[in-house]
Structures are given as C-alpha cells and as structure tokens.
C-alpha cells in the first residue's frame, strides 16, 4: 500500500486490516532493555528503525516478543519464565527474554551470526572465521528461540522471525506446531558462488524454507536466494510466482524494501529548537560560513567509512579553497567490539581522521568533526535537517536506513544525498541522489563537490522527489504490504 505524505501525516492507526490477531515476533535484539546505573533502574527504549516500528503493532495485538535479554538489570524485572510486560509506562504486550551465556554470545552472536553469515552475505568472504566451530552453538541457540516461540504459539499464531541470527529456528517451530511462520532477512542475500562455501548451507536453506513466507529487501536478493535454493537443495523454484517447493512444503519468497518511520523523523526535524544549529556549530567550532557534510554510521566495515575519508581527503587536496569552508561531521556508533575486524576498523577510522585533520589543519581549523558520543534522536534530526549534504557510502548494504532518515528529516528540502550505488537504498533513491561508487575515490570526491555546488532549485526538486519516495515507502506501508501478503498466503 502506497501513501502520500499528506495521508501519512494523518494516519495514526497501528493496526492495519491484515495485521495478525495473534503475533509472536522473534528477534535477536530486544525492544526494551533494563539497566542499572548507580543503583537506579533505567529502561533503554528502542532508538528507531524496526524495533520502534514494530512496537505499536505489538501493542495493538497484545502479542509476545521473544529476544535476547542483554540488559544488565533485565533479569531483575522479569518473572521466572523471563517474561515482562512492556512498554514500562503502558504495559500492553509481553517481552519474553532469553538468557544467553557468555559462550552463547561468543559463538552464536559474535561467532556464526557476525563472523560467518554477516561477511558471507556482504561479500566479505575473506573475513569468515571458524564456521564449523561456531555452528553448533548457533543451532543450539536457534533451538531455544524456537522452543520459546512454540511455548506461546498455536495454529492461529503468526510467528515472525527477524534476520540472519535465526535461520534455523523456523524449522524447529514447524516441527512442533502448526503456526504460520514468516521471516524478514534484513541483510543482502549472496550469490550461490559465495553461499556455497558454507559447510552448513543445506541446513541453513532448509531452516529458512520451513517458513511459509520469506522476505528480502530487493528483487535481486530474492533472485539469488532462489538460485541457492535451486542449486543447494533439491527444490523446485517457480520464479514467476516467487515460490520454492521443497520436501512437500511451499515457501513464498518476495521483495519488500524496508522503510523508515518518515513522519516521525519529519516531526523530529520540524521541532528542532531554534538555536540548536547555532549552538551545535559553536560547540564544534564550525564557523558561520562553513558548509557541512554529514555521515552517520554504525562502525562496520560494510559502511565504507575509510573509503569516504579517502574521497574527502582527495577533495581537500584538489580544492584547497574548501579548507576552512567545508566541515565533515562524522557520527559513528561502536558496534560488535568483541570481534577483531570491528576493533581494527575503529582504530583505522580514528587514525585516519587524526591524520587527515593534521594534514589540512589551518589556524585551529580541522576538516573533520568525529563524534563517538551518544546523540539523541532529536539532535540527529537537527543534524540531518541542517547539513548541506549527507554522505552515505557503504561498500555493501542490505538497505541503509540512514539515507532514508536524512531525506525524511530534510523538512526545508535544501540538502543533497550522496549515495553509494552499492546500498540497497540506491534502488529506491538512486535517481535523485548523487550516485557514487565508494571505491572510485576521484569521482566520489567530484560527487561531493557537485553536491556542494548544486543550485537551490535543483536541490529542492531532487529532495522533493526523494521525499515522495521515502514517505510513500515508509515503515507502515512496508508492514502493511508484508502482512497483506502473509494474509493472502494463509488464505
Ligand atoms: O542490519 C542488520 C542489523 O541486524 C540491524 O537490524 C541492526 O540495526 C544492526 O544490524 C545492528 O546489529 P547488532 O544487533 O549486531 O548490534
């Protein structure tokens, strides 16, 4: 279902017509975590994206959300079965927490999920570590997630798995009960040439094909999954219908690009207090005449941060007049820091920022503001609203929601999106963004220069078009389309 910006502004219902009446969501990350700081209990709320989007659906269905309880005070607020009613200020659904041991986290989460499946799906095969050593624990934890789902589900229930952490759980659920199973795979799906290297490929495909409905962001990921099902299992693939038949079961497979809660981002940006931007600039020593480019990323090697820094360095080399006139604000969030490749990336980025800043420094001015501290949603919205351009340059990304959030927060429509053609979001936004290949340093630098030099009218026209796409394909329309398709499959 596509909706205009105006319609989106008035839409308030969280329960669309096809939303299941009994819903169990299963994901690795939880929507709320309880922590204790200086003896005080605090609740970490969903920062945005999927958890924030699913929360209203869960409230209207009074469903159950099963997830890893990773907060340090999580156990103290749950009952003996790991259940707690959430949201804390208006309890309306059940969060069932699973407890993972250190070894579980090391092998299931940091191990098989993030050092095997993540690199394989993002085409970074050389980063794959110890697939065989980690797999048993991955299977084991998947079984525990599945048991928790079976505990709650019956044949009228829709069990909705999220992501690559849970490829095996659907098979276990189907062995035990007759619930409708669906899964959204939030990252790319690799070609058969990459996927085939996994010794566990058959079990993974078999697990995913236990779902009645399996969804990816893009048609190209669906195509690759169908190739893998055909080559890796004795499966019959109907490409036109988007279905796989294997061992007497049928799975519908389709593309449903995830959107953001555009209206919420728009409102946040619109309500940025007067004076926010002046004080942000002042705090970071950004002069009144300086243009601002922004980059916001989880510190992940798929996000193309070193490649972006290389392009900026080239820009300052070739355009000395930009020194003192352009500031790049880079906000990063640490991620998966127990994994060596992630720690190495963090060091590389910090070192590169320091080197580039040193190289181009003039009279106390430096080209890059590097922020690792927490920025609230409102500050982020303010940054997105006022930045002259956003640099989104992943070397591989299933979708990339930062690109969409930047656009949704562009309430004045003056900014320019510079977007990697290797991000899933490029399929939606590529026509009106300034496209780049993150590895092509020279043309990436040219693209930043083009974005900064673009006339007001062109900027406005491009941003208007981008905003139409982002609002029409927002989180709610994504969910409606998924649930409508699920309802049709269920019959
Ligand atoms: O992109 C896949 C994803 O699982 C997102 O859903 C999530 O925001 C991100 O990776 C963060 O991953 P983690 O849960 O490992 O911090």
Coordinates of C-alpha atoms and ligand atoms in Angstrom, one line a residue:
X1 CA 0.0 0.0 0.0
X2 CA 1.5 3.3 -1.0
X3 CA 0.5 6.5 0.7
X4 CA 1.1 10.2 0.0
X5 CA 2.9 12.4 2.5
X6 CA -0.5 14.0 3.4
X7 CA -2.1 10.7 4.1
X8 CA 0.9 9.6 6.1
X9 CA 0.5 12.7 8.2
X10 CA -3.0 11.8 9.1
X11 CA -2.5 8.1 9.5
X12 CA -2.4 7.1 13.1
X13 CA -3.7 3.6 13.3
X14 CA -1.1 1.0 14.2
X15 CA -3.4 -1.9 13.3
X16 CA -3.9 -2.2 9.6
X17 CA -6.6 -4.5 8.2
X18 CA -4.3 -7.5 7.7
X19 CA -2.4 -7.4 10.9
X20 CA -2.5 -10.8 12.6
X21 CA -4.6 -11.1 15.6
X22 CA -2.1 -13.4 17.3
X23 CA 1.5 -12.4 16.7
X24 CA 4.9 -13.6 18.1
X25 CA 7.9 -11.7 17.0
X26 CA 11.3 -13.4 17.4
X27 CA 14.5 -11.3 17.1
X28 CA 18.0 -11.3 18.5
X29 CA 17.7 -7.7 19.8
X30 CA 15.1 -6.7 22.2
X31 CA 12.8 -3.6 22.0
X32 CA 13.5 -2.6 25.6
X33 CA 16.4 -3.3 27.9
X34 CA 16.6 -2.7 31.6
X35 CA 19.9 -1.4 33.0
X36 CA 21.1 -0.3 36.4
X37 CA 23.3 2.8 36.7
X38 CA 24.4 3.9 40.1
X39 CA 21.7 1.7 41.7
X40 CA 19.0 3.3 39.6
X41 CA 16.9 1.2 37.2
X42 CA 16.6 2.7 33.7
X43 CA 15.0 1.5 30.5
X44 CA 16.7 1.8 27.2
X45 CA 14.0 2.5 24.7
X46 CA 14.1 1.5 21.0
X47 CA 16.2 4.0 19.2
X48 CA 14.3 3.8 16.0
X49 CA 14.0 1.6 12.9
X50 CA 12.3 -1.8 13.2
X51 CA 12.0 -2.0 17.0
X52 CA 10.2 1.3 17.2
X53 CA 8.1 0.4 14.2
X54 CA 7.0 -3.0 15.5
X55 CA 6.3 -1.7 19.0
X56 CA 2.9 -0.1 18.0
X57 CA 1.8 -3.3 16.2
X58 CA 2.7 -5.4 19.2
X59 CA 0.7 -3.0 21.5
X60 CA -2.4 -3.4 19.3
X61 CA -2.2 -7.2 19.1
X62 CA -1.1 -7.8 22.7
X63 CA 1.5 -10.2 21.2
X64 CA 4.7 -11.7 22.5
X65 CA 8.2 -10.5 21.5
X66 CA 11.0 -13.1 22.1
X67 CA 14.5 -11.7 22.2
X68 CA 17.9 -11.9 24.0
X69 CA 17.8 -10.2 27.3
X70 CA 21.2 -8.4 27.2
X71 CA 20.5 -5.6 29.7
X72 CA 22.3 -5.9 33.0
X73 CA 19.1 -5.5 35.0
X74 CA 16.8 -7.5 32.7
X75 CA 16.6 -10.5 34.9
X76 CA 15.6 -8.4 37.9
X77 CA 12.4 -7.3 36.3
X78 CA 11.2 -10.5 34.7
X79 CA 9.3 -13.4 36.1
X80 CA 10.7 -16.9 36.4
X81 CA 9.9 -17.6 32.7
X82 CA 11.7 -14.5 31.6
X83 CA 8.6 -12.5 30.9
X84 CA 7.9 -8.8 31.5
X85 CA 5.1 -6.6 30.3
X86 CA 6.2 -3.7 28.2
X87 CA 6.3 -0.7 27.4
X88 CA 7.1 0.0 31.1
X89 CA 4.9 3.1 31.2
X90 CA 1.9 1.4 29.4
X91 CA 2.2 -2.3 29.6
X92 CA 0.4 -3.8 26.6
X93 CA 2.4 -6.7 25.3
X94 CA 4.8 -9.4 26.6
X95 CA 8.5 -9.3 26.2
X96 CA 10.0 -12.8 26.7
X97 CA 13.7 -12.6 27.3
X98 CA 16.1 -15.5 26.7
X99 CA 19.3 -15.6 28.7
X100 CA 22.5 -16.2 26.7
X101 CA 25.7 -17.3 28.4
X102 CA 29.0 -15.7 27.5
X103 CA 29.8 -18.7 25.4
X104 CA 26.5 -18.4 23.6
X105 CA 27.1 -14.7 22.8
X106 CA 30.7 -15.5 21.6
X107 CA 29.7 -18.4 19.3
X108 CA 26.1 -17.7 18.2
X109 CA 26.1 -13.9 18.1
X110 CA 29.7 -12.7 17.6
X111 CA 30.6 -16.1 16.0
X112 CA 28.3 -17.7 13.5
X113 CA 26.0 -14.7 13.0
X114 CA 28.5 -12.0 12.7
X115 CA 31.8 -13.7 11.6
X116 CA 30.2 -16.2 9.2
X117 CA 26.8 -15.2 7.9
X118 CA 27.4 -11.4 8.0
X119 CA 30.6 -11.5 5.9
X120 CA 29.3 -14.1 3.6
X121 CA 26.1 -12.1 2.9
X122 CA 28.1 -8.9 2.5
X123 CA 30.5 -10.4 0.0
X124 CA 33.5 -10.3 2.5
X125 CA 34.3 -14.0 2.4
X126 CA 37.9 -13.5 3.5
X127 CA 36.6 -12.3 6.9
X128 CA 34.8 -15.6 7.6
X129 CA 36.1 -17.3 10.7
X130 CA 35.6 -20.7 12.2
X131 CA 32.3 -21.6 10.6
X132 CA 32.3 -25.1 11.9
X133 CA 33.4 -24.3 15.4
X134 CA 30.6 -21.8 15.9
X135 CA 27.7 -23.6 14.2
X136 CA 26.7 -26.0 16.9
X137 CA 26.1 -23.1 19.3
X138 CA 24.2 -21.2 16.6
X139 CA 21.9 -24.2 16.2
X140 CA 21.5 -24.6 19.9
X141 CA 20.5 -21.0 20.5
X142 CA 18.2 -21.1 17.5
X143 CA 16.5 -24.1 19.1
X144 CA 16.0 -22.2 22.3
X145 CA 14.4 -19.3 20.5
X146 CA 12.2 -21.8 18.7
X147 CA 11.1 -23.5 21.9
X148 CA 10.1 -20.2 23.4
X149 CA 8.0 -19.5 20.3
X150 CA 6.4 -22.9 20.4
X151 CA 5.6 -22.3 24.1
X152 CA 3.5 -19.3 23.1
X153 CA 2.1 -20.1 19.6
X154 CA -0.8 -22.1 18.4
X155 CA -2.1 -22.8 14.9
X156 CA -3.7 -19.3 14.7
X157 CA -0.4 -17.6 15.5
X158 CA 1.9 -15.8 13.1
X159 CA 5.5 -16.3 14.2
X160 CA 7.6 -13.5 12.6
X161 CA 11.4 -14.2 12.7
X162 CA 13.8 -11.3 12.1
X163 CA 17.1 -11.6 10.4
X164 CA 20.1 -13.8 10.0
X165 CA 20.6 -14.7 13.6
X166 CA 17.6 -17.1 13.3
X167 CA 17.9 -19.1 10.1
X168 CA 17.3 -22.4 11.8
X169 CA 14.6 -21.6 14.2
X170 CA 11.6 -21.8 11.8
X171 CA 12.3 -25.4 11.0
X172 CA 12.2 -26.2 14.8
X173 CA 8.9 -24.3 15.2
X174 CA 7.3 -26.1 12.3
X175 CA 8.4 -29.5 13.7
X176 CA 6.5 -28.7 16.9
X177 CA 3.4 -26.7 15.9
X178 CA 1.3 -25.5 13.1
X179 CA 1.8 -21.8 13.4
X180 CA 2.2 -19.6 10.3
X181 CA 6.0 -18.7 10.1
X182 CA 7.4 -15.8 8.3
X183 CA 10.9 -14.2 8.2
X184 CA 12.4 -10.9 7.1
X185 CA 16.1 -11.1 6.1
X186 CA 17.5 -7.7 6.8
X187 CA 20.8 -8.0 5.0
X188 CA 21.7 -8.9 1.4
X189 CA 21.5 -12.5 0.2
X190 CA 24.7 -13.6 -1.5
X191 CA 25.0 -15.4 -4.9
X192 CA 25.4 -19.2 -5.0
X193 CA 29.2 -18.8 -5.6
X194 CA 29.5 -17.1 -2.2
X195 CA 26.9 -19.0 -0.3
X196 CA 28.1 -22.4 -1.4
X197 CA 31.3 -22.1 0.6
X198 CA 29.3 -22.5 3.8
X199 CA 29.6 -26.1 5.0
X200 CA 26.2 -25.7 6.7
X201 CA 24.4 -24.4 3.6
X202 CA 21.9 -27.2 3.4
X203 CA 20.7 -26.8 6.9
X204 CA 20.5 -23.1 6.6
X205 CA 18.4 -23.3 3.5
X206 CA 16.2 -26.0 5.0
X207 CA 15.7 -23.8 8.1
X208 CA 14.6 -20.8 6.0
X209 CA 12.4 -22.8 3.8
X210 CA 10.4 -24.0 6.8
X211 CA 8.9 -20.5 6.7
X212 CA 5.6 -20.1 4.8
X213 CA 6.8 -16.7 3.8
X214 CA 10.3 -15.3 3.4
X215 CA 11.0 -11.7 2.6
X216 CA 14.1 -9.7 1.5
X217 CA 14.6 -6.0 0.7
X218 CA 15.3 -6.3 -3.0
X219 CA 14.3 -8.4 -6.0
X220 CA 18.0 -9.2 -6.7
X221 CA 18.3 -10.8 -3.2
X222 CA 15.2 -12.8 -3.9
X223 CA 16.7 -14.0 -7.2
X224 CA 19.9 -15.0 -5.5
X225 CA 18.1 -16.8 -2.8
X226 CA 16.1 -18.7 -5.4
X227 CA 19.4 -19.6 -7.2
X228 CA 20.7 -21.0 -3.9
X229 CA 17.6 -23.0 -3.2
X230 CA 17.7 -24.5 -6.6
X231 CA 21.5 -25.3 -6.5
X232 CA 21.8 -26.2 -2.8
X233 CA 18.7 -28.3 -2.2
X234 CA 16.5 -30.4 -4.3
X235 CA 14.0 -27.6 -4.6
X236 CA 11.6 -26.6 -7.3
X237 CA 11.6 -22.9 -7.9
X238 CA 8.8 -21.0 -9.6
X239 CA 10.4 -17.6 -10.3
X240 CA 7.2 -16.1 -11.7
X241 CA 5.2 -17.0 -8.6
X242 CA 8.1 -16.3 -6.3
X243 CA 7.9 -19.7 -4.6
X244 CA 10.0 -22.6 -3.6
X245 CA 8.7 -26.1 -3.3
X246 CA 10.8 -28.5 -1.3
X247 CA 10.1 -31.7 0.6
X248 CA 6.3 -31.2 0.1
X249 CA 6.3 -27.7 1.5
X250 CA 5.9 -24.3 -0.3
X251 CA 7.6 -21.1 0.7
X252 CA 6.6 -17.8 -0.9
X253 CA 9.6 -15.6 -1.4
X254 CA 9.3 -11.8 -2.2
X255 CA 11.0 -8.4 -2.1
X256 CA 9.7 -5.8 0.4
X257 CA 12.1 -2.9 0.8
X258 CA 12.1 -1.7 4.4
X259 CA 11.2 1.9 5.0
X260 CA 11.6 4.3 7.9
X261 CA 9.1 6.0 10.1
X262 CA 9.3 9.0 7.9
X263 CA 6.6 11.0 9.6
X264 CA 8.3 10.7 13.0
X265 CA 11.7 11.8 11.5
X266 CA 9.9 14.7 9.8
X267 CA 8.3 15.8 13.1
X268 CA 11.5 15.5 15.0
X269 CA 13.3 17.6 12.4
X270 CA 10.5 20.2 12.3
X271 CA 10.5 20.6 16.0
X272 CA 14.3 21.1 16.4
X273 CA 14.5 24.1 18.7
X274 CA 15.6 27.5 17.4
X275 CA 19.2 27.9 18.2
X276 CA 20.0 24.2 18.0
X277 CA 22.1 24.6 14.9
X278 CA 24.0 27.6 16.1
X279 CA 24.9 26.0 19.4
X280 CA 25.9 22.7 17.6
X281 CA 28.2 24.7 15.3
X282 CA 29.6 26.7 18.2
X283 CA 30.2 23.5 20.3
X284 CA 32.2 22.0 17.4
X285 CA 33.9 25.2 16.3
X286 CA 32.1 25.2 12.9
X287 CA 32.2 28.8 11.5
X288 CA 29.0 30.6 10.3
X289 CA 30.2 30.4 6.6
X290 CA 31.2 26.8 6.6
X291 CA 29.2 24.2 4.7
X292 CA 28.5 20.9 6.5
X293 CA 28.6 17.4 5.2
X294 CA 27.4 14.6 7.5
X295 CA 27.9 10.9 7.8
X296 CA 26.2 8.7 10.4
X297 CA 27.1 5.1 10.7
X298 CA 27.5 2.1 12.9
X299 CA 31.2 1.3 12.9
X300 CA 31.0 -1.6 10.5
X301 CA 33.4 -2.5 7.6
X302 CA 30.4 -2.6 5.2
X303 CA 29.7 1.1 5.7
X304 CA 32.6 2.4 3.6
X305 CA 33.9 4.9 6.2
X306 CA 37.6 4.7 5.2
X307 CA 36.6 5.0 1.5
X308 CA 34.6 8.1 2.4
X309 CA 37.5 9.6 4.3
X310 CA 39.8 8.9 1.3
X311 CA 37.3 10.8 -1.0
X312 CA 37.2 13.7 1.4
X313 CA 41.0 13.8 1.6
X314 CA 41.1 13.9 -2.2
X315 CA 38.6 16.7 -2.2
X316 CA 40.6 18.9 0.2
X317 CA 43.8 18.1 -1.9
X318 CA 42.2 19.2 -5.2
X319 CA 40.1 22.1 -3.8
X320 CA 42.3 24.0 -1.3
X321 CA 39.6 26.7 -1.4
X322 CA 37.4 24.3 0.6
X323 CA 39.8 24.3 3.6
X324 CA 38.2 26.4 6.3
X325 CA 34.9 26.3 4.2
X326 CA 33.7 22.8 4.5
X327 CA 33.3 20.6 7.6
X328 CA 32.6 16.9 7.6
X329 CA 30.7 15.8 10.7
X330 CA 31.1 12.1 11.2
X331 CA 28.9 10.4 13.8
X332 CA 29.8 6.8 14.5
X333 CA 28.4 4.2 16.9
X334 CA 30.6 1.4 18.2
X335 CA 29.4 -2.0 17.2
X336 CA 30.3 -5.7 17.8
X337 CA 33.5 -4.7 19.6
X338 CA 34.4 -8.2 20.7
X339 CA 35.1 -9.0 17.0
X340 CA 38.7 -8.1 16.0
X341 CA 37.7 -6.8 12.5
X342 CA 35.4 -4.3 14.1
X343 CA 38.0 -3.2 16.6
X344 CA 40.5 -2.8 13.8
X345 CA 38.1 -0.7 11.9
X346 CA 37.5 1.6 14.8
X347 CA 41.3 2.1 15.1
X348 CA 41.7 2.7 11.4
X349 CA 38.9 5.3 11.3
X350 CA 40.3 7.2 14.3
X351 CA 43.8 7.2 12.9
X352 CA 42.7 8.3 9.5
X353 CA 40.6 11.2 10.9
X354 CA 43.6 12.3 13.0
X355 CA 45.9 12.1 10.0
X356 CA 43.6 14.0 7.7
X357 CA 42.8 16.6 10.3
X358 CA 46.5 17.1 10.9
X359 CA 47.3 17.3 7.2
X360 CA 44.8 20.0 6.4
X361 CA 44.7 22.0 9.7
X362 CA 44.9 25.8 9.3
X363 CA 44.7 28.3 12.2
X364 CA 43.0 25.9 14.5
X365 CA 40.5 24.7 11.8
X366 CA 40.3 21.0 11.0
X367 CA 38.2 19.4 8.3
X368 CA 36.6 16.6 10.3
X369 CA 34.5 16.6 13.5
X370 CA 34.5 13.0 14.7
X371 CA 31.7 12.2 17.2
X372 CA 31.5 8.9 19.1
X373 CA 29.3 10.1 21.9
X374 CA 25.6 9.4 22.0
X375 CA 23.4 11.7 20.0
X376 CA 19.6 11.6 20.8
X377 CA 17.1 11.2 18.0
X378 CA 16.3 14.9 18.2
X379 CA 19.9 16.0 17.8
X380 CA 20.4 13.6 15.0
X381 CA 17.2 15.0 13.3
X382 CA 18.7 18.5 13.7
X383 CA 22.0 17.5 12.2
X384 CA 20.2 15.9 9.3
X385 CA 17.9 18.9 8.8
X386 CA 20.7 21.4 8.6
X387 CA 23.5 19.5 6.9
X388 CA 24.2 20.6 3.3
X389 CA 24.7 17.1 2.2
X390 CA 24.8 13.5 3.6
X391 CA 27.5 11.1 2.5
X392 CA 26.2 7.5 2.6
X393 CA 28.8 5.3 1.1
X394 CA 28.5 1.6 2.1
X395 CA 30.6 -0.9 0.1
X396 CA 27.7 -3.3 0.6
X397 CA 24.4 -2.7 2.5
X398 CA 21.1 -4.6 2.5
X399 CA 19.1 -1.3 2.5
X400 CA 20.7 1.6 4.6
X401 CA 18.1 3.5 6.6
X402 CA 20.4 6.5 7.3
X403 CA 19.9 7.6 3.7
X404 CA 16.1 7.4 4.2
X405 CA 16.2 9.1 7.6
X406 CA 18.3 12.0 6.2
X407 CA 15.7 12.6 3.5
X408 CA 12.7 12.3 5.9
X409 CA 14.4 14.9 8.1
X410 CA 15.0 17.4 5.2
X411 CA 12.0 19.5 6.0
X412 CA 13.4 22.5 4.2
X413 CA 14.4 20.5 1.2
X414 CA 17.8 22.1 0.8
X415 CA 20.1 19.2 1.3
X416 CA 21.7 16.7 -1.2
X417 CA 22.0 13.0 -0.7
X418 CA 25.3 11.5 -1.9
X419 CA 24.6 7.8 -2.1
X420 CA 26.5 4.6 -2.9
X421 CA 25.2 2.6 -5.7
X422 CA 26.2 -0.5 -3.6
X423 CA 23.5 0.3 -1.0
X424 CA 20.1 -1.4 -1.3
X425 CA 18.6 2.1 -0.8
X426 CA 20.0 3.1 -4.1
X427 CA 17.3 1.1 -5.9
X428 CA 14.7 3.5 -4.3
X429 CA 16.6 6.7 -4.2
X430 CA 19.4 6.4 -6.8
X431 CA 17.7 8.5 -9.5
X432 CA 17.5 11.7 -7.4
X433 CA 20.6 11.2 -5.3
X434 CA 24.1 12.0 -6.4
X435 CA 25.4 8.4 -7.0
X436 CA 28.8 7.3 -6.2
X437 CA 31.0 4.2 -6.2
X438 CA 32.7 4.3 -2.8
X439 CA 35.9 2.7 -4.3
X440 CA 36.2 5.3 -7.1
X441 CA 37.9 7.9 -4.9
X442 CA 38.3 10.6 -7.7
X443 CA 34.7 10.5 -8.8
X444 CA 33.4 10.3 -5.2
X445 CA 35.4 13.5 -4.5
X446 CA 33.8 15.1 -7.6
X447 CA 30.4 14.0 -6.4
X448 CA 30.8 15.7 -3.1
X449 CA 31.9 18.8 -5.0
X450 CA 28.9 18.5 -7.3
X451 CA 26.5 18.2 -4.3
X452 CA 28.0 21.3 -2.6
X453 CA 27.8 23.3 -5.8
X454 CA 24.3 22.3 -6.8
X455 CA 21.9 25.2 -7.3
X456 CA 18.9 25.8 -4.9
X457 CA 16.3 24.8 -7.4
X458 CA 17.9 21.5 -8.4
X459 CA 18.4 20.7 -4.8
X460 CA 14.8 21.4 -3.9
X461 CA 13.5 19.4 -6.9
X462 CA 15.6 16.4 -6.2
X463 CA 14.8 16.5 -2.5
X464 CA 11.1 16.8 -3.1
X465 CA 11.2 13.7 -5.3
X466 CA 13.3 11.8 -2.7
X467 CA 10.8 12.7 0.0
X468 CA 7.9 11.4 -2.0
X469 CA 9.6 8.1 -2.4
X470 CA 10.6 7.8 1.3
X471 CA 7.1 8.8 2.5
X472 CA 5.3 6.5 0.1
X473 CA 7.5 3.6 1.1
X474 CA 7.6 4.2 4.8
X475 CA 7.7 1.7 7.6
X476 CA 4.0 1.4 7.9
X477 CA 3.4 0.7 4.2
X478 CA 6.2 -1.9 4.4
X479 CA 4.4 -3.6 7.3
X480 CA 1.0 -3.4 5.6
X481 CA 2.4 -5.0 2.4
X482 CA 4.1 -7.8 4.3
X483 CA 1.0 -8.6 6.4
X484 CA -1.3 -8.4 3.4
X485 CA 0.9 -10.8 1.6
X486 CA 1.0 -13.1 4.6
X487 CA -2.8 -13.0 4.9
X488 CA -3.1 -14.0 1.2
X489 CA -0.7 -16.9 1.6
X490 CA -2.6 -18.0 4.7
X491 CA -5.8 -17.9 2.7
Ligands
LIG1 O1 21.4 -4.7 9.5 C1 21.2 -5.8 10.3 C2 21.1 -5.5 11.7 O2 20.8 -6.6 12.5 C3 20.1 -4.4 12.0 O3 18.9 -4.9 12.2 C4 20.7 -3.8 13.3 O4 20.3 -2.5 13.4 C5 22.2 -3.9 13.0 O5 22.4 -5.0 12.2 C6 22.9 -3.9 14.4 O6 23.4 -5.1 14.7 P1 23.6 -5.6 16.2 O7 22.4 -6.2 16.7 O8 24.7 -6.7 16.0 O9 24.1 -4.5 17.0

